[in-house]
């Protein structure tokens, strides 16, 4: 039970850090960007490339530009956020739920890899 509480605290801290980072990016106070190591090494776009531009566009309510930056994350991000928060903030002892949750996360990872391949073709 203690592990679950620690995971909740870590998730809340990560969320707070992401909100502050998104605010700074939206305000363009730092002039910094998050470089993609995969893109720097290979010249190809990883599945996460464009996520910073997508978040900045969403802060300005520019859905078209957000979709152009990273369509996969824009469309599936809410589902992933719900999955993570639901798993971490609900108490469940049902093994069937844990099994279904694992299948959903594996399917999401496979779809992410497929998107990464397809966006470079």
PDB file of C-alpha atoms in Angstrom:
ATOM      1  CA  UNK A   1       0.000   0.000   0.000  1.00  0.00           C
ATOM      2  CA  UNK A   2       2.922   2.351   0.761  1.00  0.00           C
ATOM      3  CA  UNK A   3       4.285   1.869  -2.762  1.00  0.00           C
ATOM      4  CA  UNK A   4       0.975   3.034  -4.237  1.00  0.00           C
ATOM      5  CA  UNK A   5       1.127   6.233  -2.131  1.00  0.00           C
ATOM      6  CA  UNK A   6       4.697   6.911  -3.274  1.00  0.00           C
ATOM      7  CA  UNK A   7       3.656   6.439  -6.914  1.00  0.00           C
ATOM      8  CA  UNK A   8       0.828   8.939  -6.432  1.00  0.00           C
ATOM      9  CA  UNK A   9       3.199  11.527  -4.970  1.00  0.00           C
ATOM     10  CA  UNK A  10       5.691  10.989  -7.786  1.00  0.00           C
ATOM     11  CA  UNK A  11       2.955  11.296 -10.411  1.00  0.00           C
ATOM     12  CA  UNK A  12       1.652  14.508  -8.843  1.00  0.00           C
ATOM     13  CA  UNK A  13       5.177  15.936  -8.727  1.00  0.00           C
ATOM     14  CA  UNK A  14       5.766  15.003 -12.366  1.00  0.00           C
ATOM     15  CA  UNK A  15       2.467  16.622 -13.330  1.00  0.00           C
ATOM     16  CA  UNK A  16       3.429  19.816 -11.492  1.00  0.00           C
ATOM     17  CA  UNK A  17       6.819  19.914 -13.227  1.00  0.00           C
ATOM     18  CA  UNK A  18       5.156  19.422 -16.617  1.00  0.00           C
ATOM     19  CA  UNK A  19       2.661  22.222 -15.928  1.00  0.00           C
ATOM     20  CA  UNK A  20       5.469  24.622 -14.985  1.00  0.00           C
ATOM     21  CA  UNK A  21       7.508  23.569 -18.037  1.00  0.00           C
ATOM     22  CA  UNK A  22       4.487  24.027 -20.299  1.00  0.00           C
ATOM     23  CA  UNK A  23       3.881  27.481 -18.809  1.00  0.00           C
ATOM     24  CA  UNK A  24       7.484  28.507 -19.427  1.00  0.00           C
ATOM     25  CA  UNK A  25       7.326  27.192 -22.982  1.00  0.00           C
ATOM     26  CA  UNK A  26       4.066  28.978 -23.615  1.00  0.00           C
ATOM     27  CA  UNK A  27       5.496  32.210 -22.265  1.00  0.00           C
ATOM     28  CA  UNK A  28       8.695  31.552 -24.192  1.00  0.00           C
ATOM     29  CA  UNK A  29      10.529  32.819 -21.133  1.00  0.00           C
ATOM     30  CA  UNK A  30      13.515  30.536 -21.511  1.00  0.00           C
ATOM     31  CA  UNK A  31      14.119  30.318 -25.238  1.00  0.00           C
ATOM     32  CA  UNK A  32      15.070  26.686 -24.622  1.00  0.00           C
ATOM     33  CA  UNK A  33      13.717  23.638 -26.337  1.00  0.00           C
ATOM     34  CA  UNK A  34      13.979  19.943 -25.633  1.00  0.00           C
ATOM     35  CA  UNK A  35      16.278  18.342 -28.220  1.00  0.00           C
ATOM     36  CA  UNK A  36      15.566  14.814 -29.416  1.00  0.00           C
ATOM     37  CA  UNK A  37      18.631  12.613 -29.079  1.00  0.00           C
ATOM     38  CA  UNK A  38      17.188  10.045 -31.510  1.00  0.00           C
ATOM     39  CA  UNK A  39      16.656  12.743 -34.170  1.00  0.00           C
ATOM     40  CA  UNK A  40      20.107  14.232 -33.538  1.00  0.00           C
ATOM     41  CA  UNK A  41      21.808  10.856 -34.035  1.00  0.00           C
ATOM     42  CA  UNK A  42      19.725   9.356 -36.864  1.00  0.00           C
ATOM     43  CA  UNK A  43      18.055  12.312 -38.582  1.00  0.00           C
ATOM     44  CA  UNK A  44      14.734  10.461 -38.253  1.00  0.00           C
ATOM     45  CA  UNK A  45      11.754  11.567 -36.197  1.00  0.00           C
ATOM     46  CA  UNK A  46      10.928   9.499 -33.142  1.00  0.00           C
ATOM     47  CA  UNK A  47       7.294   9.042 -32.041  1.00  0.00           C
ATOM     48  CA  UNK A  48       7.731  11.884 -29.531  1.00  0.00           C
ATOM     49  CA  UNK A  49       9.272  14.406 -31.919  1.00  0.00           C
ATOM     50  CA  UNK A  50       7.093  17.475 -32.078  1.00  0.00           C
ATOM     51  CA  UNK A  51       5.515  16.973 -28.665  1.00  0.00           C
ATOM     52  CA  UNK A  52       6.957  20.236 -27.308  1.00  0.00           C
ATOM     53  CA  UNK A  53       5.695  22.136 -30.358  1.00  0.00           C
ATOM     54  CA  UNK A  54       2.350  20.358 -29.971  1.00  0.00           C
ATOM     55  CA  UNK A  55       2.010  21.410 -26.327  1.00  0.00           C
ATOM     56  CA  UNK A  56       2.978  24.983 -27.151  1.00  0.00           C
ATOM     57  CA  UNK A  57       0.403  25.084 -29.959  1.00  0.00           C
ATOM     58  CA  UNK A  58      -2.253  23.705 -27.598  1.00  0.00           C
ATOM     59  CA  UNK A  59      -1.447  26.441 -25.109  1.00  0.00           C
ATOM     60  CA  UNK A  60      -2.302  28.903 -27.877  1.00  0.00           C
ATOM     61  CA  UNK A  61      -5.398  26.837 -28.788  1.00  0.00           C
ATOM     62  CA  UNK A  62      -3.976  26.198 -32.263  1.00  0.00           C
ATOM     63  CA  UNK A  63      -5.270  22.678 -32.873  1.00  0.00           C
ATOM     64  CA  UNK A  64      -4.168  22.594 -36.520  1.00  0.00           C
ATOM     65  CA  UNK A  65      -0.539  23.382 -35.677  1.00  0.00           C
ATOM     66  CA  UNK A  66      -0.649  20.927 -32.744  1.00  0.00           C
ATOM     67  CA  UNK A  67      -1.900  18.182 -35.071  1.00  0.00           C
ATOM     68  CA  UNK A  68       0.851  18.944 -37.586  1.00  0.00           C
ATOM     69  CA  UNK A  69       3.515  18.729 -34.858  1.00  0.00           C
ATOM     70  CA  UNK A  70       2.504  15.301 -33.491  1.00  0.00           C
ATOM     71  CA  UNK A  71      -0.870  13.879 -34.561  1.00  0.00           C
ATOM     72  CA  UNK A  72      -0.494  10.578 -32.708  1.00  0.00           C
ATOM     73  CA  UNK A  73       0.181  12.131 -29.322  1.00  0.00           C
ATOM     74  CA  UNK A  74      -2.526  14.748 -29.826  1.00  0.00           C
ATOM     75  CA  UNK A  75      -5.141  12.094 -30.552  1.00  0.00           C
ATOM     76  CA  UNK A  76      -4.048   9.469 -28.028  1.00  0.00           C
ATOM     77  CA  UNK A  77      -2.602  11.654 -25.264  1.00  0.00           C
ATOM     78  CA  UNK A  78      -5.904  12.055 -23.408  1.00  0.00           C
ATOM     79  CA  UNK A  79      -6.409   8.282 -23.460  1.00  0.00           C
ATOM     80  CA  UNK A  80      -2.914   7.693 -22.108  1.00  0.00           C
ATOM     81  CA  UNK A  81      -3.327  10.355 -19.405  1.00  0.00           C
ATOM     82  CA  UNK A  82      -6.636   8.815 -18.331  1.00  0.00           C
ATOM     83  CA  UNK A  83      -5.064   5.352 -18.243  1.00  0.00           C
ATOM     84  CA  UNK A  84      -2.140   6.496 -16.102  1.00  0.00           C
ATOM     85  CA  UNK A  85      -4.225   8.523 -13.659  1.00  0.00           C
ATOM     86  CA  UNK A  86      -6.953   5.892 -13.382  1.00  0.00           C
ATOM     87  CA  UNK A  87      -4.418   3.178 -12.683  1.00  0.00           C
ATOM     88  CA  UNK A  88      -2.590   5.233 -10.068  1.00  0.00           C
ATOM     89  CA  UNK A  89      -5.498   6.912  -8.297  1.00  0.00           C
ATOM     90  CA  UNK A  90      -7.984   4.083  -7.973  1.00  0.00           C
ATOM     91  CA  UNK A  91      -7.808   1.144  -5.653  1.00  0.00           C
ATOM     92  CA  UNK A  92      -8.522  -2.103  -7.439  1.00  0.00           C
ATOM     93  CA  UNK A  93      -7.759  -5.677  -6.561  1.00  0.00           C
ATOM     94  CA  UNK A  94      -9.292  -7.222  -9.657  1.00  0.00           C
ATOM     95  CA  UNK A  95      -6.704  -9.304 -11.518  1.00  0.00           C
ATOM     96  CA  UNK A  96      -8.795  -9.038 -14.689  1.00  0.00           C
ATOM     97  CA  UNK A  97      -8.415  -5.235 -14.558  1.00  0.00           C
ATOM     98  CA  UNK A  98      -4.658  -5.517 -14.162  1.00  0.00           C
ATOM     99  CA  UNK A  99      -4.511  -7.900 -17.120  1.00  0.00           C
ATOM    100  CA  UNK A 100      -6.664  -5.595 -19.277  1.00  0.00           C
ATOM    101  CA  UNK A 101      -4.558  -2.611 -18.217  1.00  0.00           C
ATOM    102  CA  UNK A 102      -1.381  -4.424 -19.284  1.00  0.00           C
ATOM    103  CA  UNK A 103      -2.916  -5.252 -22.669  1.00  0.00           C
ATOM    104  CA  UNK A 104      -3.939  -1.629 -23.226  1.00  0.00           C
ATOM    105  CA  UNK A 105      -0.445  -0.365 -22.393  1.00  0.00           C
ATOM    106  CA  UNK A 106       1.247  -2.970 -24.615  1.00  0.00           C
ATOM    107  CA  UNK A 107      -1.115  -2.087 -27.479  1.00  0.00           C
ATOM    108  CA  UNK A 108      -0.330   1.606 -26.966  1.00  0.00           C
ATOM    109  CA  UNK A 109       3.409   0.910 -27.109  1.00  0.00           C
ATOM    110  CA  UNK A 110       2.990  -1.087 -30.325  1.00  0.00           C
ATOM    111  CA  UNK A 111       0.916   1.715 -31.885  1.00  0.00           C
ATOM    112  CA  UNK A 112       3.550   4.252 -30.824  1.00  0.00           C
ATOM    113  CA  UNK A 113       6.294   2.232 -32.528  1.00  0.00           C
ATOM    114  CA  UNK A 114       4.177   1.870 -35.674  1.00  0.00           C
ATOM    115  CA  UNK A 115       3.595   5.624 -35.737  1.00  0.00           C
ATOM    116  CA  UNK A 116       7.328   6.188 -35.391  1.00  0.00           C
ATOM    117  CA  UNK A 117       8.000   3.967 -38.409  1.00  0.00           C
ATOM    118  CA  UNK A 118       5.178   5.369 -40.541  1.00  0.00           C
ATOM    119  CA  UNK A 119       6.053   9.031 -39.942  1.00  0.00           C
ATOM    120  CA  UNK A 120       9.507   8.424 -41.437  1.00  0.00           C
ATOM    121  CA  UNK A 121       8.350   6.693 -44.643  1.00  0.00           C
TER     122      UNK A 121
END
